[in-house]
PDB file of C-alpha atoms in Angstrom:
ATOM      1  CA  MET A   1     -37.484  40.286 -45.063  1.00  0.00           C
ATOM      2  CA  GLU A   2     -35.013  42.542 -46.177  1.00  0.00           C
ATOM      3  CA  TYR A   3     -32.770  38.693 -45.848  1.00  0.00           C
ATOM      4  CA  ILE A   4     -34.867  37.437 -48.866  1.00  0.00           C
ATOM      5  CA  ALA A   5     -33.797  40.816 -51.037  1.00  0.00           C
ATOM      6  CA  TYR A   6     -30.051  39.637 -51.038  1.00  0.00           C
ATOM      7  CA  HIS A   7     -30.738  36.738 -52.833  1.00  0.00           C
ATOM      8  CA  GLN A   8     -32.976  38.799 -55.388  1.00  0.00           C
ATOM      9  CA  THR A   9     -29.625  41.870 -55.495  1.00  0.00           C
ATOM     10  CA  PHE A  10     -27.106  38.582 -55.327  1.00  0.00           C
ATOM     11  CA  GLY A  11     -26.678  39.205 -59.093  1.00  0.00           C
ATOM     12  CA  THR A  12     -25.525  36.777 -61.931  1.00  0.00           C
ATOM     13  CA  CYS A  13     -22.237  34.756 -61.251  1.00  0.00           C
ATOM     14  CA  VAL A  14     -19.833  33.375 -63.899  1.00  0.00           C
ATOM     15  CA  THR A  15     -17.656  30.759 -62.537  1.00  0.00           C
ATOM     16  CA  SER A  16     -18.991  27.044 -62.685  1.00  0.00           C
ATOM     17  CA  TYR A  17     -16.017  24.924 -61.229  1.00  0.00           C
ATOM     18  CA  ILE A  18     -16.780  22.368 -58.113  1.00  0.00           C
ATOM     19  CA  MET A  19     -16.159  23.989 -54.369  1.00  0.00           C
ATOM     20  CA  LEU A  20     -16.835  22.410 -50.794  1.00  0.00           C
ATOM     21  CA  ALA A  21     -17.220  24.551 -48.712  1.00  0.00           C
ATOM     22  CA  TYR A  22     -16.868  23.962 -44.875  1.00  0.00           C
ATOM     23  CA  VAL A  23     -18.108  26.184 -41.833  1.00  0.00           C
ATOM     24  CA  GLU A  24     -17.949  25.924 -38.421  1.00  0.00           C
ATOM     25  CA  SER A  25     -19.862  29.699 -36.794  1.00  0.00           C
ATOM     26  CA  PRO A  26     -22.105  31.813 -38.224  1.00  0.00           C
ATOM     27  CA  PHE A  27     -19.190  34.429 -39.170  1.00  0.00           C
ATOM     28  CA  GLN A  28     -16.807  31.690 -41.410  1.00  0.00           C
ATOM     29  CA  TYR A  29     -20.748  31.320 -43.392  1.00  0.00           C
ATOM     30  CA  LEU A  30     -21.240  34.559 -44.074  1.00  0.00           C
ATOM     31  CA  GLN A  31     -17.305  35.290 -46.025  1.00  0.00           C
ATOM     32  CA  VAL A  32     -18.472  31.870 -48.158  1.00  0.00           C
ATOM     33  CA  ILE A  33     -21.446  34.270 -49.144  1.00  0.00           C
ATOM     34  CA  GLU A  34     -19.050  36.842 -50.090  1.00  0.00           C
ATOM     35  CA  TYR A  35     -16.393  34.546 -51.627  1.00  0.00           C
ATOM     36  CA  ALA A  36     -18.945  33.172 -53.977  1.00  0.00           C
ATOM     37  CA  LYS A  37     -19.622  37.188 -54.796  1.00  0.00           C
ATOM     38  CA  SER A  38     -16.731  37.976 -55.265  1.00  0.00           C
ATOM     39  CA  LYS A  39     -15.407  35.459 -56.863  1.00  0.00           C
ATOM     40  CA  GLY A  40     -18.460  34.611 -59.551  1.00  0.00           C
ATOM     41  CA  VAL A  41     -18.548  31.145 -58.108  1.00  0.00           C
ATOM     42  CA  LEU A  42     -22.435  30.013 -58.401  1.00  0.00           C
ATOM     43  CA  PRO A  43     -24.147  29.148 -55.711  1.00  0.00           C
ATOM     44  CA  SER A  44     -25.336  26.024 -57.758  1.00  0.00           C
ATOM     45  CA  SER A  45     -21.521  24.598 -57.986  1.00  0.00           C
ATOM     46  CA  ILE A  46     -20.741  24.438 -54.123  1.00  0.00           C
ATOM     47  CA  HIS A  47     -21.114  21.476 -51.690  1.00  0.00           C
ATOM     48  CA  LEU A  48     -21.794  23.542 -48.648  1.00  0.00           C
ATOM     49  CA  LEU A  49     -20.949  21.469 -45.126  1.00  0.00           C
ATOM     50  CA  VAL A  50     -21.275  22.913 -41.558  1.00  0.00           C
ATOM     51  CA  ARG A  51     -19.791  20.890 -38.753  1.00  0.00           C
ATOM     52  CA  GLN A  52     -22.953  20.843 -36.023  1.00  0.00           C
ATOM     53  CA  THR A  53     -21.142  21.984 -32.039  1.00  0.00           C
ATOM     54  CA  GLY A  54     -21.880  21.800 -28.694  1.00  0.00           C
ATOM     55  CA  ILE A  55     -22.999  25.080 -28.753  1.00  0.00           C
ATOM     56  CA  GLU A  56     -26.491  25.693 -29.774  1.00  0.00           C
ATOM     57  CA  THR A  57     -26.648  29.218 -30.340  1.00  0.00           C
ATOM     58  CA  ASN A  58     -23.481  28.718 -32.866  1.00  0.00           C
ATOM     59  CA  ASN A  59     -25.264  25.875 -34.691  1.00  0.00           C
ATOM     60  CA  ASN A  60     -29.148  27.420 -34.673  1.00  0.00           C
ATOM     61  CA  GLN A  61     -27.263  31.049 -35.518  1.00  0.00           C
ATOM     62  CA  ILE A  62     -26.120  29.532 -39.074  1.00  0.00           C
ATOM     63  CA  LYS A  63     -29.347  28.218 -39.600  1.00  0.00           C
ATOM     64  CA  GLN A  64     -30.908  31.029 -39.577  1.00  0.00           C
ATOM     65  CA  THR A  65     -28.482  32.664 -41.957  1.00  0.00           C
ATOM     66  CA  ILE A  66     -28.609  30.045 -44.455  1.00  0.00           C
ATOM     67  CA  GLN A  67     -32.092  30.272 -44.326  1.00  0.00           C
ATOM     68  CA  SER A  68     -32.280  33.814 -43.837  1.00  0.00           C
ATOM     69  CA  ILE A  69     -30.251  34.214 -46.797  1.00  0.00           C
ATOM     70  CA  PRO A  70     -31.271  32.152 -49.799  1.00  0.00           C
ATOM     71  CA  MET A  71     -28.365  30.656 -52.015  1.00  0.00           C
ATOM     72  CA  ASP A  72     -29.572  27.713 -54.402  1.00  0.00           C
ATOM     73  CA  TYR A  73     -26.356  25.022 -53.620  1.00  0.00           C
ATOM     74  CA  ARG A  74     -25.793  21.894 -54.722  1.00  0.00           C
ATOM     75  CA  LYS A  75     -26.080  20.538 -51.456  1.00  0.00           C
ATOM     76  CA  VAL A  76     -26.135  21.584 -47.743  1.00  0.00           C
ATOM     77  CA  THR A  77     -24.918  19.088 -45.265  1.00  0.00           C
ATOM     78  CA  TYR A  78     -25.327  19.268 -41.036  1.00  0.00           C
ATOM     79  CA  LEU A  79     -23.186  16.781 -39.105  1.00  0.00           C
ATOM     80  CA  SER A  80     -21.483  17.317 -36.317  1.00  0.00           C
ATOM     81  CA  ASN A  81     -20.035  13.641 -35.922  1.00  0.00           C
ATOM     82  CA  TRP A  82     -16.357  14.100 -37.273  1.00  0.00           C
ATOM     83  CA  PHE A  83     -15.758  10.343 -38.508  1.00  0.00           C
ATOM     84  CA  PHE A  84     -19.310  11.314 -40.638  1.00  0.00           C
ATOM     85  CA  LEU A  85     -17.295  14.935 -41.790  1.00  0.00           C
ATOM     86  CA  ILE A  86     -14.091  13.769 -42.306  1.00  0.00           C
ATOM     87  CA  PHE A  87     -15.552  11.351 -44.637  1.00  0.00           C
ATOM     88  CA  TYR A  88     -18.168  13.508 -46.441  1.00  0.00           C
ATOM     89  CA  GLY A  89     -15.887  16.131 -47.544  1.00  0.00           C
ATOM     90  CA  TRP A  90     -12.817  13.315 -48.796  1.00  0.00           C
ATOM     91  CA  TRP A  91     -16.149  11.381 -51.002  1.00  0.00           C
ATOM     92  CA  VAL A  92     -16.863  15.383 -52.442  1.00  0.00           C
ATOM     93  CA  ALA A  93     -13.660  16.323 -52.806  1.00  0.00           C
ATOM     94  CA  LEU A  94     -12.460  12.858 -54.236  1.00  0.00           C
ATOM     95  CA  ASN A  95     -16.111  12.508 -56.000  1.00  0.00           C
ATOM     96  CA  ASP A  96     -15.262  15.916 -57.937  1.00  0.00           C
ATOM     97  CA  GLY A  97     -11.772  16.289 -57.848  1.00  0.00           C
ATOM     98  CA  LYS A  98     -11.703  15.409 -61.677  1.00  0.00           C
ATOM     99  CA  LYS A  99     -13.971  19.142 -61.947  1.00  0.00           C
ATOM    100  CA  ALA A 100     -10.998  21.358 -60.922  1.00  0.00           C
ATOM    101  CA  LEU A 101     -13.195  21.171 -57.053  1.00  0.00           C
ATOM    102  CA  SER A 102     -11.558  23.658 -54.676  1.00  0.00           C
ATOM    103  CA  ILE A 103     -11.922  23.373 -50.844  1.00  0.00           C
ATOM    104  CA  LEU A 104     -12.746  26.944 -48.217  1.00  0.00           C
ATOM    105  CA  ILE A 105     -12.348  26.219 -45.287  1.00  0.00           C
ATOM    106  CA  GLY A 106     -13.763  28.702 -42.320  1.00  0.00           C
ATOM    107  CA  ASP A 107     -10.660  27.821 -39.736  1.00  0.00           C
ATOM    108  CA  GLU A 108      -7.211  26.034 -41.619  1.00  0.00           C
ATOM    109  CA  ASN A 109      -6.163  25.261 -37.590  1.00  0.00           C
ATOM    110  CA  SER A 110      -9.500  22.762 -37.788  1.00  0.00           C
ATOM    111  CA  PHE A 111      -9.508  19.228 -37.176  1.00  0.00           C
ATOM    112  CA  PHE A 112     -11.045  18.625 -40.298  1.00  0.00           C
ATOM    113  CA  THR A 113      -8.033  21.067 -41.492  1.00  0.00           C
ATOM    114  CA  LYS A 114      -5.234  18.640 -41.290  1.00  0.00           C
ATOM    115  CA  ALA A 115      -7.586  15.556 -41.364  1.00  0.00           C
ATOM    116  CA  MET A 116      -8.659  16.655 -45.403  1.00  0.00           C
ATOM    117  CA  ARG A 117      -4.573  17.950 -45.306  1.00  0.00           C
ATOM    118  CA  CYS A 118      -3.887  14.114 -45.440  1.00  0.00           C
ATOM    119  CA  PHE A 119      -5.141  13.865 -48.801  1.00  0.00           C
ATOM    120  CA  PHE A 120      -4.864  16.408 -50.257  1.00  0.00           C
ATOM    121  CA  PRO A 121      -2.619  19.342 -51.489  1.00  0.00           C
ATOM    122  CA  LEU A 122      -2.838  22.982 -50.177  1.00  0.00           C
ATOM    123  CA  ASP A 123      -2.653  23.873 -53.140  1.00  0.00           C
ATOM    124  CA  ARG A 124      -6.360  23.032 -53.258  1.00  0.00           C
ATOM    125  CA  PHE A 125      -7.125  25.031 -50.164  1.00  0.00           C
ATOM    126  CA  VAL A 126      -8.752  28.285 -49.514  1.00  0.00           C
ATOM    127  CA  PHE A 127      -8.773  29.569 -46.051  1.00  0.00           C
ATOM    128  CA  LEU A 128     -10.966  31.939 -44.655  1.00  0.00           C
ATOM    129  CA  ASP A 129     -10.990  33.721 -41.104  1.00  0.00           C
ATOM    130  CA  ASP A 130     -12.057  32.411 -38.183  1.00  0.00           C
ATOM    131  CA  GLY A 131     -10.506  34.833 -35.016  1.00  0.00           C
ATOM    132  CA  THR A 132      -6.874  34.362 -33.671  1.00  0.00           C
ATOM    133  CA  ALA A 133      -6.852  31.054 -35.897  1.00  0.00           C
ATOM    134  CA  THR A 134      -6.216  33.877 -38.937  1.00  0.00           C
ATOM    135  CA  LEU A 135      -3.373  36.019 -36.511  1.00  0.00           C
ATOM    136  CA  GLU A 136      -2.284  32.932 -35.818  1.00  0.00           C
ATOM    137  CA  ARG A 137      -2.153  31.684 -39.334  1.00  0.00           C
ATOM    138  CA  GLN A 138       1.233  29.960 -40.287  1.00  0.00           C
ATOM    139  CA  SER A 139       0.578  28.387 -44.042  1.00  0.00           C
ATOM    140  CA  GLU A 140       1.449  29.482 -47.086  1.00  0.00           C
ATOM    141  CA  ALA A 141      -2.324  28.471 -48.556  1.00  0.00           C
ATOM    142  CA  ARG A 142      -4.245  30.997 -50.410  1.00  0.00           C
ATOM    143  CA  ARG A 143      -6.588  32.758 -48.444  1.00  0.00           C
ATOM    144  CA  PHE A 144      -9.780  35.510 -48.609  1.00  0.00           C
ATOM    145  CA  SER A 145      -9.669  37.455 -46.198  1.00  0.00           C
ATOM    146  CA  LEU A 146      -9.761  40.517 -43.647  1.00  0.00           C
ATOM    147  CA  PHE A 147      -6.009  41.045 -43.872  1.00  0.00           C
ATOM    148  CA  GLY A 148      -5.347  39.473 -46.971  1.00  0.00           C
ATOM    149  CA  GLN A 149      -1.532  40.318 -47.904  1.00  0.00           C
ATOM    150  CA  LYS A 150      -2.512  40.277 -51.467  1.00  0.00           C
ATOM    151  CA  PRO A 151      -5.548  42.332 -53.627  1.00  0.00           C
ATOM    152  CA  GLU A 152      -6.852  38.689 -55.254  1.00  0.00           C
ATOM    153  CA  GLU A 153      -6.470  37.699 -51.000  1.00  0.00           C
ATOM    154  CA  LYS A 154      -8.107  40.480 -49.694  1.00  0.00           C
ATOM    155  CA  ASN A 155     -11.669  40.290 -48.219  1.00  0.00           C
ATOM    156  CA  ASN A 156     -13.405  43.872 -46.946  1.00  0.00           C
ATOM    157  CA  PHE A 157     -17.300  42.649 -47.233  1.00  0.00           C
ATOM    158  CA  HIS A 158     -17.544  45.039 -50.627  1.00  0.00           C
ATOM    159  CA  TYR A 159     -21.017  42.978 -51.606  1.00  0.00           C
ATOM    160  CA  LEU A 160     -22.343  42.216 -48.014  1.00  0.00           C
ATOM    161  CA  ALA A 161     -22.018  45.814 -46.663  1.00  0.00           C
ATOM    162  CA  ASN A 162     -23.309  47.571 -49.822  1.00  0.00           C
ATOM    163  CA  HIS A 163     -26.607  45.253 -49.098  1.00  0.00           C
ATOM    164  CA  LEU A 164     -26.498  46.485 -45.307  1.00  0.00           C
ATOM    165  CA  LYS A 165     -26.608  49.935 -46.454  1.00  0.00           C
ATOM    166  CA  SER A 166     -29.360  49.759 -48.079  1.00  0.00           C
ATOM    167  CA  VAL A 167     -31.994  48.167 -45.346  1.00  0.00           C
ATOM    168  CA  GLN A 168     -34.093  51.296 -44.131  1.00  0.00           C
ATOM    169  CA  VAL A 169     -34.243  51.525 -40.302  1.00  0.00           C
ATOM    170  CA  GLY A 170     -36.348  54.545 -39.340  1.00  0.00           C
ATOM    171  CA  GLY A 171     -33.931  56.917 -37.319  1.00  0.00           C
ATOM    172  CA  LYS A 172     -33.025  54.355 -34.465  1.00  0.00           C
ATOM    173  CA  ARG A 173     -30.233  54.177 -33.067  1.00  0.00           C
ATOM    174  CA  ALA A 174     -28.191  52.691 -30.246  1.00  0.00           C
ATOM    175  CA  VAL A 175     -25.055  52.041 -28.571  1.00  0.00           C
ATOM    176  CA  VAL A 176     -23.849  48.239 -29.429  1.00  0.00           C
ATOM    177  CA  ILE A 177     -21.394  46.695 -26.391  1.00  0.00           C
ATOM    178  CA  VAL A 178     -19.401  43.074 -28.281  1.00  0.00           C
ATOM    179  CA  GLY A 179     -19.511  40.560 -25.838  1.00  0.00           C
ATOM    180  CA  ALA A 180     -16.693  38.239 -25.051  1.00  0.00           C
ATOM    181  CA  LYS A 181     -16.505  34.645 -23.906  1.00  0.00           C
ATOM    182  CA  PHE A 182     -13.726  35.858 -20.754  1.00  0.00           C
ATOM    183  CA  ILE A 183     -15.415  33.388 -18.373  1.00  0.00           C
ATOM    184  CA  GLU A 184     -15.330  30.809 -20.857  1.00  0.00           C
ATOM    185  CA  SER A 185     -12.149  30.542 -22.187  1.00  0.00           C
ATOM    186  CA  LYS A 186     -10.981  31.637 -18.455  1.00  0.00           C
ATOM    187  CA  ILE A 187      -8.987  34.611 -19.947  1.00  0.00           C
ATOM    188  CA  SER A 188     -10.811  36.635 -16.999  1.00  0.00           C
ATOM    189  CA  THR A 189     -12.748  36.044 -13.717  1.00  0.00           C
ATOM    190  CA  LEU A 190     -16.912  36.659 -13.481  1.00  0.00           C
ATOM    191  CA  LYS A 191     -15.354  39.799 -10.279  1.00  0.00           C
ATOM    192  CA  GLU A 192     -12.645  40.638 -12.890  1.00  0.00           C
ATOM    193  CA  TYR A 193     -15.300  40.999 -16.125  1.00  0.00           C
ATOM    194  CA  LYS A 194     -17.827  42.762 -13.836  1.00  0.00           C
ATOM    195  CA  SER A 195     -15.667  45.479 -13.082  1.00  0.00           C
ATOM    196  CA  TYR A 196     -14.111  46.070 -16.406  1.00  0.00           C
ATOM    197  CA  LEU A 197     -18.430  45.921 -17.569  1.00  0.00           C
ATOM    198  CA  SER A 198     -18.608  48.822 -14.824  1.00  0.00           C
ATOM    199  CA  GLN A 199     -16.028  50.613 -16.178  1.00  0.00           C
ATOM    200  CA  MET A 200     -17.170  50.761 -19.482  1.00  0.00           C
ATOM    201  CA  VAL A 201     -21.451  50.993 -19.205  1.00  0.00           C
ATOM    202  CA  GLY A 202     -19.997  53.788 -16.577  1.00  0.00           C
ATOM    203  CA  ASP A 203     -18.611  56.118 -19.148  1.00  0.00           C
ATOM    204  CA  LEU A 204     -21.258  54.992 -22.210  1.00  0.00           C
ATOM    205  CA  LYS A 205     -23.805  56.346 -19.888  1.00  0.00           C
ATOM    206  CA  ARG A 206     -21.963  59.588 -19.722  1.00  0.00           C
ATOM    207  CA  ASP A 207     -21.507  60.252 -23.503  1.00  0.00           C
ATOM    208  CA  HIS A 208     -24.543  58.688 -24.426  1.00  0.00           C
ATOM    209  CA  PRO A 209     -26.838  59.907 -21.547  1.00  0.00           C
ATOM    210  CA  ASN A 210     -29.858  59.437 -24.309  1.00  0.00           C
ATOM    211  CA  THR A 211     -29.227  56.610 -26.098  1.00  0.00           C
ATOM    212  CA  LYS A 212     -30.970  53.146 -26.258  1.00  0.00           C
ATOM    213  CA  ILE A 213     -27.050  50.649 -25.049  1.00  0.00           C
ATOM    214  CA  ILE A 214     -27.364  46.781 -26.036  1.00  0.00           C
ATOM    215  CA  TYR A 215     -25.240  43.744 -25.245  1.00  0.00           C
ATOM    216  CA  VAL A 216     -24.941  41.760 -27.162  1.00  0.00           C
ATOM    217  CA  PRO A 217     -23.487  38.328 -25.999  1.00  0.00           C
ATOM    218  CA  HIS A 218     -20.878  35.929 -27.317  1.00  0.00           C
ATOM    219  CA  ARG A 219     -22.590  32.760 -29.022  1.00  0.00           C
ATOM    220  CA  TYR A 220     -20.594  31.418 -26.223  1.00  0.00           C
ATOM    221  CA  GLU A 221     -21.831  33.210 -23.197  1.00  0.00           C
ATOM    222  CA  GLY A 222     -24.123  31.716 -20.986  1.00  0.00           C
ATOM    223  CA  GLU A 223     -24.242  31.194 -17.184  1.00  0.00           C
ATOM    224  CA  HIS A 224     -23.103  33.564 -15.762  1.00  0.00           C
ATOM    225  CA  LEU A 225     -25.636  35.555 -17.786  1.00  0.00           C
ATOM    226  CA  PRO A 226     -28.297  36.341 -15.706  1.00  0.00           C
ATOM    227  CA  GLU A 227     -25.640  37.642 -12.514  1.00  0.00           C
ATOM    228  CA  LEU A 228     -24.072  40.213 -15.139  1.00  0.00           C
ATOM    229  CA  LYS A 229     -27.756  41.372 -15.918  1.00  0.00           C
ATOM    230  CA  LYS A 230     -29.257  41.751 -12.303  1.00  0.00           C
ATOM    231  CA  GLU A 231     -25.818  43.409 -11.080  1.00  0.00           C
ATOM    232  CA  ILE A 232     -25.141  45.882 -14.086  1.00  0.00           C
ATOM    233  CA  PHE A 233     -27.136  45.700 -17.275  1.00  0.00           C
ATOM    234  CA  ASP A 234     -30.815  46.538 -15.350  1.00  0.00           C
ATOM    235  CA  GLN A 235     -29.130  48.699 -13.315  1.00  0.00           C
ATOM    236  CA  ALA A 236     -28.031  50.462 -16.515  1.00  0.00           C
ATOM    237  CA  SER A 237     -30.707  50.487 -18.207  1.00  0.00           C
ATOM    238  CA  ILE A 238     -28.991  48.557 -21.026  1.00  0.00           C
ATOM    239  CA  GLU A 239     -30.525  45.688 -23.112  1.00  0.00           C
ATOM    240  CA  VAL A 240     -29.372  42.431 -23.203  1.00  0.00           C
ATOM    241  CA  ILE A 241     -30.131  41.104 -26.664  1.00  0.00           C
ATOM    242  CA  ARG A 242     -28.892  37.456 -28.097  1.00  0.00           C
ATOM    243  CA  LEU A 243     -28.828  37.463 -31.674  1.00  0.00           C
ATOM    244  CA  GLN A 244     -30.441  34.817 -34.117  1.00  0.00           C
ATOM    245  CA  TYR A 245     -27.757  36.280 -36.574  1.00  0.00           C
ATOM    246  CA  PRO A 246     -24.589  36.802 -36.742  1.00  0.00           C
ATOM    247  CA  ILE A 247     -23.177  40.174 -34.920  1.00  0.00           C
ATOM    248  CA  GLU A 248     -22.721  41.883 -38.612  1.00  0.00           C
ATOM    249  CA  LEU A 249     -26.204  41.567 -39.313  1.00  0.00           C
ATOM    250  CA  ILE A 250     -27.553  43.467 -36.758  1.00  0.00           C
ATOM    251  CA  ARG A 251     -28.604  46.901 -38.390  1.00  0.00           C
ATOM    252  CA  MET A 252     -30.936  44.311 -39.895  1.00  0.00           C
ATOM    253  CA  GLU A 253     -31.812  41.711 -37.260  1.00  0.00           C
ATOM    254  CA  LEU A 254     -32.545  44.642 -35.339  1.00  0.00           C
ATOM    255  CA  SER A 255     -33.644  46.898 -37.567  1.00  0.00           C
ATOM    256  CA  ILE A 256     -31.331  50.033 -36.318  1.00  0.00           C
ATOM    257  CA  ASP A 257     -28.506  52.109 -36.803  1.00  0.00           C
ATOM    258  CA  ILE A 258     -25.200  51.749 -34.601  1.00  0.00           C
ATOM    259  CA  ILE A 259     -23.409  55.350 -33.214  1.00  0.00           C
ATOM    260  CA  GLU A 260     -20.076  52.972 -32.084  1.00  0.00           C
ATOM    261  CA  PHE A 261     -19.699  49.822 -31.289  1.00  0.00           C
ATOM    262  CA  ILE A 262     -17.551  49.218 -27.880  1.00  0.00           C
ATOM    263  CA  SER A 263     -15.440  45.913 -26.893  1.00  0.00           C
ATOM    264  CA  PHE A 264     -12.757  44.844 -25.105  1.00  0.00           C
ATOM    265  CA  PHE A 265     -11.594  43.291 -27.761  1.00  0.00           C
ATOM    266  CA  SER A 266     -13.034  41.123 -30.370  1.00  0.00           C
ATOM    267  CA  THR A 267     -12.069  40.245 -34.141  1.00  0.00           C
ATOM    268  CA  ALA A 268     -15.329  40.693 -34.848  1.00  0.00           C
ATOM    269  CA  LEU A 269     -14.508  44.475 -34.449  1.00  0.00           C
ATOM    270  CA  PHE A 270     -12.277  44.021 -37.925  1.00  0.00           C
ATOM    271  CA  SER A 271     -15.558  43.064 -40.172  1.00  0.00           C
ATOM    272  CA  LEU A 272     -17.911  45.401 -38.407  1.00  0.00           C
ATOM    273  CA  LYS A 273     -15.149  48.233 -39.764  1.00  0.00           C
ATOM    274  CA  TYR A 274     -16.192  47.121 -43.338  1.00  0.00           C
ATOM    275  CA  PHE A 275     -19.673  46.503 -42.487  1.00  0.00           C
ATOM    276  CA  TYR A 276     -20.194  49.550 -40.565  1.00  0.00           C
ATOM    277  CA  PRO A 277     -18.502  53.069 -42.225  1.00  0.00           C
ATOM    278  CA  ASP A 278     -20.046  55.019 -40.305  1.00  0.00           C
ATOM    279  CA  SER A 279     -20.275  53.512 -37.009  1.00  0.00           C
ATOM    280  CA  SER A 280     -17.320  54.510 -34.366  1.00  0.00           C
ATOM    281  CA  LEU A 281     -15.334  51.152 -32.761  1.00  0.00           C
ATOM    282  CA  CYS A 282     -13.708  51.285 -29.749  1.00  0.00           C
ATOM    283  CA  TYR A 283     -12.166  48.507 -27.251  1.00  0.00           C
ATOM    284  CA  TYR A 284     -11.249  49.254 -23.746  1.00  0.00           C
ATOM    285  CA  LYS A 285      -7.071  47.682 -23.548  1.00  0.00           C
ATOM    286  CA  ILE A 286      -6.966  45.118 -20.067  1.00  0.00           C
ATOM    287  CA  PRO A 287      -3.130  44.876 -19.156  1.00  0.00           C
ATOM    288  CA  LEU A 288      -1.734  41.791 -20.303  1.00  0.00           C
ATOM    289  CA  SER A 289      -1.105  41.689 -16.779  1.00  0.00           C
ATOM    290  CA  LYS A 290      -5.100  40.540 -15.340  1.00  0.00           C
ATOM    291  CA  ILE A 291      -5.608  38.298 -18.707  1.00  0.00           C
ATOM    292  CA  GLY A 292      -5.299  34.207 -17.162  1.00  0.00           C
ATOM    293  CA  ALA A 293      -5.526  32.244 -20.210  1.00  0.00           C
ATOM    294  CA  ARG A 294      -4.574  32.501 -23.981  1.00  0.00           C
ATOM    295  CA  LYS A 295      -1.842  35.721 -22.999  1.00  0.00           C
ATOM    296  CA  LYS A 296      -0.463  35.064 -26.311  1.00  0.00           C
ATOM    297  CA  ARG A 297      -3.855  35.287 -28.457  1.00  0.00           C
ATOM    298  CA  VAL A 298      -4.972  38.260 -26.914  1.00  0.00           C
ATOM    299  CA  GLU A 299      -1.597  40.133 -27.905  1.00  0.00           C
ATOM    300  CA  LEU A 300      -2.139  38.914 -31.219  1.00  0.00           C
ATOM    301  CA  ILE A 301      -5.844  41.064 -30.712  1.00  0.00           C
ATOM    302  CA  TYR A 302      -3.968  44.334 -29.136  1.00  0.00           C
ATOM    303  CA  ASN A 303      -1.643  44.516 -31.548  1.00  0.00           C
ATOM    304  CA  ALA A 304      -4.334  43.836 -34.826  1.00  0.00           C
ATOM    305  CA  LEU A 305      -6.711  46.285 -33.437  1.00  0.00           C
ATOM    306  CA  GLU A 306      -3.898  49.181 -32.562  1.00  0.00           C
ATOM    307  CA  GLU A 307      -2.588  48.656 -36.436  1.00  0.00           C
ATOM    308  CA  SER A 308      -6.122  48.623 -38.148  1.00  0.00           C
ATOM    309  CA  GLY A 309      -5.940  52.368 -36.200  1.00  0.00           C
ATOM    310  CA  ILE A 310      -9.722  51.116 -34.192  1.00  0.00           C
ATOM    311  CA  GLN A 311      -9.981  54.014 -30.979  1.00  0.00           C
ATOM    312  CA  SER A 312      -8.260  52.343 -28.399  1.00  0.00           C
ATOM    313  CA  ARG A 313      -9.397  53.069 -24.601  1.00  0.00           C
ATOM    314  CA  VAL A 314      -7.632  52.771 -20.512  1.00  0.00           C
ATOM    315  CA  LEU A 315      -8.958  50.483 -18.451  1.00  0.00           C
ATOM    316  CA  LEU A 316      -8.309  51.480 -14.609  1.00  0.00           C
ATOM    317  CA  GLN A 317      -6.820  49.104 -13.562  1.00  0.00           C
TER     318      GLN A 317
END
């Protein structure tokens, strides 16, 4: 499999200090791989601690990605109970502290981070990206981020993106709609989301009349999908595919070239820009007056998307 080949191309690492890496999402885990490669950290020096959430899709994506991109970690532990998570993290950090341990954290705003900060100084931590949590960051800790302000902080997914380019797909092409948890997060109602999707789908069918179109749901999307499929996607011959792996690896999972990624807003667009430099990226901007919950976070994403130069389109009100 192409995933196994990545292990063979991972290269020789040179650093041998101990690291605790804590992740809660598939995207956070991809960053652990990229950090280890770009910084020369031996996988055998990493304790990987994975939080199991109440969302099985999230948990399964992390497990599938770990299994399909083999890394010889010092240890991999899956836990869901907060007490055991924090105790295990504290025990590992305390045990290996004398070996210059660093603590790699997926979400600096998580409860795990706040608990660990009670025991260990900020200079022990390195923070990764986690959607809007990254855009809302406040601490001056070390970072490894798509939005890094210093060269040593910048994550451009150089190694994973290069590997992705080597995957042969046989000329199959598609346009991908990146789904969102609008309804679950109360950002929009189901009725509003249907309206937004109808305009997007109409534009895509006009612009790409002979191209396969795929809708990839957010891993937290759920009960409304059958209704969207019946009323919108089936009528437009759009396939709904729930991925086993993070959307950044869609080229490998589905063996297709992506002509365009399109969304209403998604922080995945920032990483997809590096993974798929030859694909178009586009987002429809929803008027802020139409946003229900999390308006500040949505505005942060739109500001960052505008600064990134990713193409935007007008959503009819």
